[in-house]
XYZ file of C-alpha atoms in Angstrom:
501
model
C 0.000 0.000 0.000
C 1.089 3.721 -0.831
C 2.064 5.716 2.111
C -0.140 8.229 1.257
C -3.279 5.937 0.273
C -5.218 5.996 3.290
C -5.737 9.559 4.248
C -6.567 9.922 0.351
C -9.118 7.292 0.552
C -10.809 8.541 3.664
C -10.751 12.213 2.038
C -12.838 10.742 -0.794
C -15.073 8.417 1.787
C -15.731 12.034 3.548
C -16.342 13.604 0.506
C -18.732 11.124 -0.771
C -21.202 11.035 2.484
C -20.758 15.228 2.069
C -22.078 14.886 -1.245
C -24.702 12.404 -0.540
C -25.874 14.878 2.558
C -26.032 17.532 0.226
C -28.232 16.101 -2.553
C -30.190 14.607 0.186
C -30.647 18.313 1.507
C -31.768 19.460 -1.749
C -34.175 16.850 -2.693
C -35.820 17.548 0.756
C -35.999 20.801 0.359
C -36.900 20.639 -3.576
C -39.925 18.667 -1.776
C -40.998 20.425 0.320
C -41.350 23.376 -1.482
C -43.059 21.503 -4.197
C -44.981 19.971 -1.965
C -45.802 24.074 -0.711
C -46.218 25.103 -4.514
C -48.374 22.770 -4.938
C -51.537 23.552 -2.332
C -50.644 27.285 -2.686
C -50.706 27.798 -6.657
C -53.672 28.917 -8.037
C -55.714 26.402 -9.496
C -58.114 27.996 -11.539
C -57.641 30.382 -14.745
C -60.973 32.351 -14.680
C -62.225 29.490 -16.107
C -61.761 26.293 -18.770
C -60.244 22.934 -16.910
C -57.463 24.553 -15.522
C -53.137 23.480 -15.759
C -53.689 20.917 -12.771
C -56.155 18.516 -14.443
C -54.477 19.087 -17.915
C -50.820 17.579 -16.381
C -52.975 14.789 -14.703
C -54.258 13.562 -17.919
C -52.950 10.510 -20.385
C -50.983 12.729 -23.019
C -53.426 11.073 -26.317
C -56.884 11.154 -24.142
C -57.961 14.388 -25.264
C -58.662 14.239 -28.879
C -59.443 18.373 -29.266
C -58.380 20.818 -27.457
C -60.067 24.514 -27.329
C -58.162 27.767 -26.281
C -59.003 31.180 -25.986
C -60.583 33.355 -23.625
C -64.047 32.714 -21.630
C -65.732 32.580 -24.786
C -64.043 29.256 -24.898
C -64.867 27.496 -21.836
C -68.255 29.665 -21.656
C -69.133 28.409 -25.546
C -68.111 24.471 -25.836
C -70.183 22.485 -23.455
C -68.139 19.202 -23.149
C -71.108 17.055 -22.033
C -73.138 17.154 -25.311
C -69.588 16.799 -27.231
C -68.878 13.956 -25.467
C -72.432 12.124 -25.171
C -74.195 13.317 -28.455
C -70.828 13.129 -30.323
C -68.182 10.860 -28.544
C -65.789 13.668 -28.872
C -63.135 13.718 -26.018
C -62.209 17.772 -25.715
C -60.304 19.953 -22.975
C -60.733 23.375 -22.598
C -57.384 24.925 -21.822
C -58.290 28.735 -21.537
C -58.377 31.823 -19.018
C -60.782 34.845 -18.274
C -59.469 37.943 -20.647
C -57.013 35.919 -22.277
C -54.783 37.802 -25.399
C -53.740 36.012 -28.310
C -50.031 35.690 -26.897
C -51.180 33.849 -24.102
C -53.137 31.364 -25.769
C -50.069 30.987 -27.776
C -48.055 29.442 -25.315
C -50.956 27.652 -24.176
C -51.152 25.996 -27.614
C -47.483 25.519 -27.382
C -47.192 24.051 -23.972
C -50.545 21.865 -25.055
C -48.428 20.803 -28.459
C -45.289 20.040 -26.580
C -46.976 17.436 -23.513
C -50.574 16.079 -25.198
C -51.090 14.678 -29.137
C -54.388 16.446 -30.026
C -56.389 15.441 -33.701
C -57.186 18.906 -33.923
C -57.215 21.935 -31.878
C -59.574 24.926 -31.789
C -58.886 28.538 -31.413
C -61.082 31.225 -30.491
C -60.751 34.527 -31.424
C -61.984 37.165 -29.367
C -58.079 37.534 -27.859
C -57.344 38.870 -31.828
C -59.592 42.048 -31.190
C -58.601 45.546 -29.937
C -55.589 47.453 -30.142
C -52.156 46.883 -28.468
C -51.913 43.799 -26.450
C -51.743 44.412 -22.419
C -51.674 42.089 -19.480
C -52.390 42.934 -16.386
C -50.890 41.736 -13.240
C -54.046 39.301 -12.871
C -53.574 38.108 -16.316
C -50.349 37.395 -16.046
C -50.828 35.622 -12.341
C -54.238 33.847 -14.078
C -52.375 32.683 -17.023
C -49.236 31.886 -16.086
C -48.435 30.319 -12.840
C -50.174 26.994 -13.307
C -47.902 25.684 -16.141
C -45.157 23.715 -15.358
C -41.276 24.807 -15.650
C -39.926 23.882 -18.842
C -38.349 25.516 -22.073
C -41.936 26.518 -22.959
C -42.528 28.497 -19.982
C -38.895 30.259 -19.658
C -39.537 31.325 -23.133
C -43.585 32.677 -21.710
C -42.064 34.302 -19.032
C -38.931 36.593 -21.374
C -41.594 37.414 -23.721
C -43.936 38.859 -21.246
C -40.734 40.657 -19.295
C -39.692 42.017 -22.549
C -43.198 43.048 -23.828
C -45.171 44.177 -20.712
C -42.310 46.319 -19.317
C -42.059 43.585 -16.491
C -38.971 44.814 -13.965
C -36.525 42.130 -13.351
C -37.816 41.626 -9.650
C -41.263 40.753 -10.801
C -40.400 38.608 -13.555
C -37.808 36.550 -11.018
C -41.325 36.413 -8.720
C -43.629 35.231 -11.081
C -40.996 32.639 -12.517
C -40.025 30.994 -9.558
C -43.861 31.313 -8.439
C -43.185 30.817 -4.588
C -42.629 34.663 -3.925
C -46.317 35.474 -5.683
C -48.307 32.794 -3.928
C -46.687 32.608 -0.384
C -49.524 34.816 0.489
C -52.145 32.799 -0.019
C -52.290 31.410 3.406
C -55.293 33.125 4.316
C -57.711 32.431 1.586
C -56.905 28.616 0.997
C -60.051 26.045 0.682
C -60.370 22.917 0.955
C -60.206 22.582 -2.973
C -56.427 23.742 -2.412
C -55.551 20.039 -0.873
C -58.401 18.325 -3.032
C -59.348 19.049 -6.132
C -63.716 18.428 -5.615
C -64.210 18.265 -9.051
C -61.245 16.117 -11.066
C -63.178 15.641 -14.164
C -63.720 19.450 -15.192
C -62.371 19.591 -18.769
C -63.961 23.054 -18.881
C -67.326 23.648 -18.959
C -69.565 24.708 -16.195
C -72.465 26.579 -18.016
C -75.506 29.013 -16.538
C -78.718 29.193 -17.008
C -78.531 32.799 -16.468
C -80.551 35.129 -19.208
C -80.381 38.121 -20.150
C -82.261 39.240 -23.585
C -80.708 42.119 -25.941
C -81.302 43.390 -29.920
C -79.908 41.333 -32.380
C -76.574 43.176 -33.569
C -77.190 44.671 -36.920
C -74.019 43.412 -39.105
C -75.218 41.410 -41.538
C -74.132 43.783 -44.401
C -70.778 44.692 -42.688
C -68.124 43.507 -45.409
C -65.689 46.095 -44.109
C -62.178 45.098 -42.365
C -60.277 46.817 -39.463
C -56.246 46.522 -38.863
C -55.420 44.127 -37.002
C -52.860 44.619 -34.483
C -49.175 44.007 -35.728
C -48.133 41.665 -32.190
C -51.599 40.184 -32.369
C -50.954 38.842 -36.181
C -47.509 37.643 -35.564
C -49.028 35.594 -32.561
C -52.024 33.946 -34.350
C -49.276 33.059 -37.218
C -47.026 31.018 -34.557
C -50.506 29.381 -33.324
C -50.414 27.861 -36.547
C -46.959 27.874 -37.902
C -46.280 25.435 -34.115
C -49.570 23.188 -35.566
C -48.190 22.937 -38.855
C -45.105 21.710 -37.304
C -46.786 19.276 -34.999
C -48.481 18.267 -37.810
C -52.079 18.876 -36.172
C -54.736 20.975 -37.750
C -56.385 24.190 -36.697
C -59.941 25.677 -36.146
C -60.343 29.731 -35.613
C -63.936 30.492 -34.231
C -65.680 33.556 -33.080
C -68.501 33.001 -30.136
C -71.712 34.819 -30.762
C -72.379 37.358 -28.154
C -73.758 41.278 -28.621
C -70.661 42.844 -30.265
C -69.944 46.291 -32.100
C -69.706 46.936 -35.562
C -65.790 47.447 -35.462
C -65.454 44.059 -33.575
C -67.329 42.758 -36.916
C -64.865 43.936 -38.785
C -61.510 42.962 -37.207
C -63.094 39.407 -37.663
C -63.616 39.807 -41.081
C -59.899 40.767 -40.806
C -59.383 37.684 -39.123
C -60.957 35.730 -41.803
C -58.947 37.138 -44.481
C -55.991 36.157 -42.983
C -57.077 32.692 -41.705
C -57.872 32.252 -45.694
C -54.119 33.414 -46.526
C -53.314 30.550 -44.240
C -55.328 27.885 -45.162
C -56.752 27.783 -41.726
C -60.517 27.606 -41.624
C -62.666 30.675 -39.683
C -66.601 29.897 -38.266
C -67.352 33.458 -36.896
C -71.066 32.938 -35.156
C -71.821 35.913 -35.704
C -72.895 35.384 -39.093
C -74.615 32.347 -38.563
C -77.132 33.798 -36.281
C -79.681 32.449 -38.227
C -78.247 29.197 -39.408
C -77.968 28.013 -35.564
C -80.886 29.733 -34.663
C -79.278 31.818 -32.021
C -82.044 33.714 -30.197
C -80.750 37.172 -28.541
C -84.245 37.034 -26.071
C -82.919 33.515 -24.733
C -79.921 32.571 -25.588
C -77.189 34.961 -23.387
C -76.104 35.128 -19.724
C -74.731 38.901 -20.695
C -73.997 40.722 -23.521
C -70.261 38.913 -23.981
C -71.626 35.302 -23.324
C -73.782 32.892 -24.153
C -75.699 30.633 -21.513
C -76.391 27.163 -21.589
C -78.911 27.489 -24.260
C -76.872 29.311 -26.924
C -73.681 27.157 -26.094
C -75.945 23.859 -26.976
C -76.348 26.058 -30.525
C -72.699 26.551 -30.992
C -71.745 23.313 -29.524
C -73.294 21.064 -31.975
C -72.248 22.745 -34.948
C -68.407 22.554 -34.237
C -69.055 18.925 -33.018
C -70.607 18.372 -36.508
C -68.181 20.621 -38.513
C -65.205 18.312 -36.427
C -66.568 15.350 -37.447
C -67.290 15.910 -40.758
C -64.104 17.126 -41.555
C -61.442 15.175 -39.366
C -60.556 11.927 -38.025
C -61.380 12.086 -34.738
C -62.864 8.197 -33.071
C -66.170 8.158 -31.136
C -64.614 7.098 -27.370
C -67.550 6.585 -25.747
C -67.393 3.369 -23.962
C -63.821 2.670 -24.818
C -61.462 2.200 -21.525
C -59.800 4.940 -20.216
C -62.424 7.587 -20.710
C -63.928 7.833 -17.652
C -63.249 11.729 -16.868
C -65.760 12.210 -19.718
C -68.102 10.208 -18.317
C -67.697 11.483 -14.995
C -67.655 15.260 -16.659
C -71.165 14.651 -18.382
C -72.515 13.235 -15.441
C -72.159 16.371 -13.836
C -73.550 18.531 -16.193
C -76.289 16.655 -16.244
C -76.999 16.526 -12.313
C -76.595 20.616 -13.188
C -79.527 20.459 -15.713
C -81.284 18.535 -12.849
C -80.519 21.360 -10.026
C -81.806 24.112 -12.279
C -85.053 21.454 -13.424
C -85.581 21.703 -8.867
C -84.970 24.673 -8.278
C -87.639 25.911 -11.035
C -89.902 23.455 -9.538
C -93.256 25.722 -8.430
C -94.232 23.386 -5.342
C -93.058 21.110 -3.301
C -96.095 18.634 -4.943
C -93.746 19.437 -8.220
C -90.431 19.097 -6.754
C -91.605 15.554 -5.131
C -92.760 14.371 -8.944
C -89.648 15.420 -10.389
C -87.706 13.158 -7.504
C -89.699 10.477 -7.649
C -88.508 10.029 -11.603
C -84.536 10.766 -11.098
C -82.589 8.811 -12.739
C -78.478 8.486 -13.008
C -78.296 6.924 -9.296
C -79.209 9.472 -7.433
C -79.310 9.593 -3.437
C -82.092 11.714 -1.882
C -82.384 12.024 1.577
C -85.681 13.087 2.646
C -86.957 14.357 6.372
C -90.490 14.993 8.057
C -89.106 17.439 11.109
C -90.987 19.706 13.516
C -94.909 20.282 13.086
C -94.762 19.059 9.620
C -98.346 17.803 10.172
C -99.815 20.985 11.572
C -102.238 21.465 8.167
C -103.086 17.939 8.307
C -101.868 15.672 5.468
C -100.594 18.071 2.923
C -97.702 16.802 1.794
C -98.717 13.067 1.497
C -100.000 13.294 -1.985
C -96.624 13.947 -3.100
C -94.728 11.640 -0.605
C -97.273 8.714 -1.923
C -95.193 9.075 -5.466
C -91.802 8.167 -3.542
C -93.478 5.201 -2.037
C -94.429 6.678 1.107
C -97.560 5.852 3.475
C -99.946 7.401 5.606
C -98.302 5.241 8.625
C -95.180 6.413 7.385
C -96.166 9.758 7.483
C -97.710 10.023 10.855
C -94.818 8.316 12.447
C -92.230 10.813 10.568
C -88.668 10.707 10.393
C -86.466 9.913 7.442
C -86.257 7.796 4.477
C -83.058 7.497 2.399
C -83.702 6.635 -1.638
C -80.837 5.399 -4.068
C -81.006 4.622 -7.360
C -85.179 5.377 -7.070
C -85.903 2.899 -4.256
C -85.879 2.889 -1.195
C -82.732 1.949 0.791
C -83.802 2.971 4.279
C -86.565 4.232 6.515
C -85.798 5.491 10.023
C -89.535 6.310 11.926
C -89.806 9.378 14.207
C -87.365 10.639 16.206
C -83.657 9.573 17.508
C -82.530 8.397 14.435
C -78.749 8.389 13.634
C -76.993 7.625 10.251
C -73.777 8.061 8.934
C -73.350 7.522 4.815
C -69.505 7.332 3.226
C -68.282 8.544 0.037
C -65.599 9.316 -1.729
C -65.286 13.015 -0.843
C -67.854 13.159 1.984
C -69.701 11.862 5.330
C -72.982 12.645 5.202
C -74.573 12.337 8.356
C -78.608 12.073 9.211
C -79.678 12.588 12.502
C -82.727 14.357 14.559
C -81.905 16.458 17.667
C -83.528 17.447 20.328
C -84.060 21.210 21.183
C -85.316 23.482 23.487
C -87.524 26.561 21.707
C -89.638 28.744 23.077
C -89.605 26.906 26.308
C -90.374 23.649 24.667
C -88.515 20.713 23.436
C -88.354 20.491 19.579
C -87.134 18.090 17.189
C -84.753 18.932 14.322
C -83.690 17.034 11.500
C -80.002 17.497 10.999
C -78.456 16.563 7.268
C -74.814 17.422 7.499
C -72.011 16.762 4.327
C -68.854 17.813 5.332
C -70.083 19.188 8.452
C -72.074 21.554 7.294
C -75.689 21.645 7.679
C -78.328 21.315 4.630
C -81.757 20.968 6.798
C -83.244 24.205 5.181
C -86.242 24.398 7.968
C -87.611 23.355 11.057
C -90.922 22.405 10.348
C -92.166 21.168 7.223
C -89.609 18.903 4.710
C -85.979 18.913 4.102
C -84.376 17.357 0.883
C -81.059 17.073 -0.177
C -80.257 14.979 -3.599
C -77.057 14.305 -4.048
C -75.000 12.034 -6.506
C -71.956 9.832 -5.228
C -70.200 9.018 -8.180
C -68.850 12.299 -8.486
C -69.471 13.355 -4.738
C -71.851 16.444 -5.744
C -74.509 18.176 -4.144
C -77.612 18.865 -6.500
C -80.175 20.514 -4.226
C -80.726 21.120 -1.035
C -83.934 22.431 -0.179
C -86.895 22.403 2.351
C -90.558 23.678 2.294
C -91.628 25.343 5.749
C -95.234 24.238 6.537
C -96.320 27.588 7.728
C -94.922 29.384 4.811
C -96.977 28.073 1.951
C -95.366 24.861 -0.598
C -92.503 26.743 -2.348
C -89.284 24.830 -1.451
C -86.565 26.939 -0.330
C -83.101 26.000 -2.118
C -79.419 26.281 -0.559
C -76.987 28.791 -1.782
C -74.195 26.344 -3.625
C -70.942 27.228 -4.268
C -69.926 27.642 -7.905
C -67.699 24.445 -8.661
């Protein structure tokens, strides 16, 4: 052995367990401030399914893929796509998004996913010089991963939106813009509640306005310079990805100038070879109806987007390769996704209900497995028997309804019956407990009983005397209605506020 061997080898033994305490270090603290990133990023864009569900899924689920602004994910109702059309789409969009954003959108979209097609609307081409604001930029940016893609977002917005070097070293490393969040975190921060958005939530909110008088508008408007040169990488990146583009414009009330930088728009997506649907000339076609068919004057509700919908699921089909996935494995998110837009037709069907008598008959027909939980509580039998006529359609009986209490109904039968009071149940999902129980209280200097229906601790008995509901669907843990009819009040039901998911 070498003299000097030893001390040489236990030098490089040292050095070793240094280095391995190092990287150790660093992939604990790399971690944990993932692991930090990861409940305090913001998870929504104003809209569309959002970055977080786009990394979860397969990279060739999603067969289109829609961008834009929220004319996108307010336009392109996913459920009738997906059940009248087997089309699997993802709406990848943000509130007020510009053209450059949707660019690296497309981009980021093109570099992790294989699309058939993608589609491209075009309100972000309108107006003058492109501007983000601080919320844009926050909205659009923060939820995509670190990669080449996003170093590349993040100089062009530093060198374009006169970004100082502090604030573009905040937003890139995301930590220093989000830190703050502490104090307005939900419980959707640790859980996402609704995994299968691919971006459309709809309303049923109307608003009517005059038809927009443009049909003889033939007229174009400049285009701005920045906006061009972005819609021209859009598709110069498809071309190169080999995947084909749509441009559309979303009906909605819009000026006559607006008119005409879309005709702009169409003159150039001809140059291109790029096909342009602007809805606003096909009014008629679709039979868009201004007195039904918007929530405001920039969007169209639930009625208008069915319109729009099924004419770019028919245009898509007729004109590209795109497979019908319904009931191939794999696609369950689209399932799950028009599941829940239908339980949201259903909670706008109950809450329009006139009477409890009507509310009871629409119940008493639900179908897609729903679980209702219905409870006599109080002096629901002070007017005598005016609710049985409507209990009788869920199967209930005039001993059942003197003794009270609460009946449980999956699937339209009956699972369980607990009579009168002192009852105590406690139901497991996937998301939720939902417990049923009846409490004793003292009112008025009397002992009362109260039905109790808590999900996620939170109570949904709407009244003390008279009939709580709550319907609720466990395959994709959502609340439908909650609602109760006071006996002393009259039969209208009175409905829960729900929070927007």
């Amino acid at each position: 052995m070498i003299a000097g061997d030893r001390p040489y080898r236990a030098m490089d033994k040292k050095s070793y367990c240094n280095i391995v305490k190092i990287v150790l270090f660093l992939s604990l603290t790399l971690g944990m401030l993932s692991g930090i990133l990861r409940i305090f990023n913001y998870k929504e864009t104003g809209g569309g399914g959002g970055w977080q569900r786009f990394y979860q899924m397969d990279e060739e689920c999603a067969d289109v893929f829609f961008f834009g602004s929220s004319h996108a994910h307010c336009t392109i109702d996913h459920g009738i796509l997906w059940e009248d059309y087997g089309l699997a789409g993802y709406t990848l969009s943000a509130g007020s998004q510009m053209i450059d954003s949707t660019c690296y959108f497309i981009k980021e979209t093109l570099r992790t996913k294989k699309p058939k097609v993608i589609v491209v609307e075009m309100l972000g081409m309108t107006g003058g010089e492109i501007v983000n604001s601080d919320a844009d930029i926050y909205r659009n940016v923060l939820g995509m991963k670190w990669s080449a893609n996003y170093g590349e977002y993040m100089k062009y917005l530093s060198e374009n939106m006169n970004m100082g070097r502090q604030q573009e070293q905040e937003i890139y490393f995301k930590i220093p813009v989000v830190h703050s969040r502490y104090a307005e975190l939900t419980r959707n921060d640790f859980e996402d509640s609704i995994p299968f958005m691919v971006g459309y939530r709809g309303s049923y909110e109307r608003e009517s306005f005059e038809k927009p008088e443009i049909n003889g508008i033939r007229e174009t408007a400049d285009l701005d310079s920045q906006r061009l040169e972005m819609l021209k990488e859009i598709i110069d990146t498809a071309n190169a990805h080999h995947v084909p583009v749509v441009l559309f414009a979303s009906p909605f009330v819009l000026s006559a100038e607006k008119q005409m930088q879309f005709n702009a728009v169409e003159a150039f997506a001809r140059q291109q070879g790029v096909p342009f649907i602007n809805y606003n000339n096909l009014y008629d076609e679709i039979a868009i109806d201004f007195e039904t068919d918007f929530r405001d004057m920039e969007h169209v509700n639930n009625y208008g987007a069915a319109k729009v919908t099924r004419h770019m699921a028919e245009y898509l089909k007729e004109n590209y390769e795109i497979e019908d996935r319904r009931g191939s494995k794999g696609y369950e998110l689209w399932e799950d996704n028009a599941l829940y837009l239908r339980n949201k037709v259903l909670a706008h069907k109950l809450e329009q209900a006139q009477d409890i008598h009507e509310y009871l008959e629409i119940i008493s027909g639900m179908e897609d497995g729903q679980t209702v939980i219905l409870a006599l509580t109080g002096n629901y039998k002070v007017l005598g028997e005016v609710y049985l006529d409507g209990l009788a359609k869920l199967g209930i009986n005039k001993e059942e309804y003197e003794a009270g209490g609460v009946w449980i109904f999956k699937d339209g039968k009956r699972e369980l019956y607990f009579p009168g009071s002192g009852y105590y149940y406690c139901m497991n999902t996937d998301n939720d407990e939902i417990h049923v129980e009846s409490v004793i209280q003292e009112a008025e200097g009397e002992l009362k009983e109260k039905a109790r229906i808590l999900i996620g601790g939170k109570d949904y008995a709407m009244v003390e005397n008279g009939v709580n509901i709550v319907v609720y669907n466990e395959t994709v843990s959502q609340l439908i209605d909650a609602a109760g009819d006071d006996v002393y009040l009259g039969l209208e039901m009175e409905h829960c506020d729900k929070e927007e998911e």
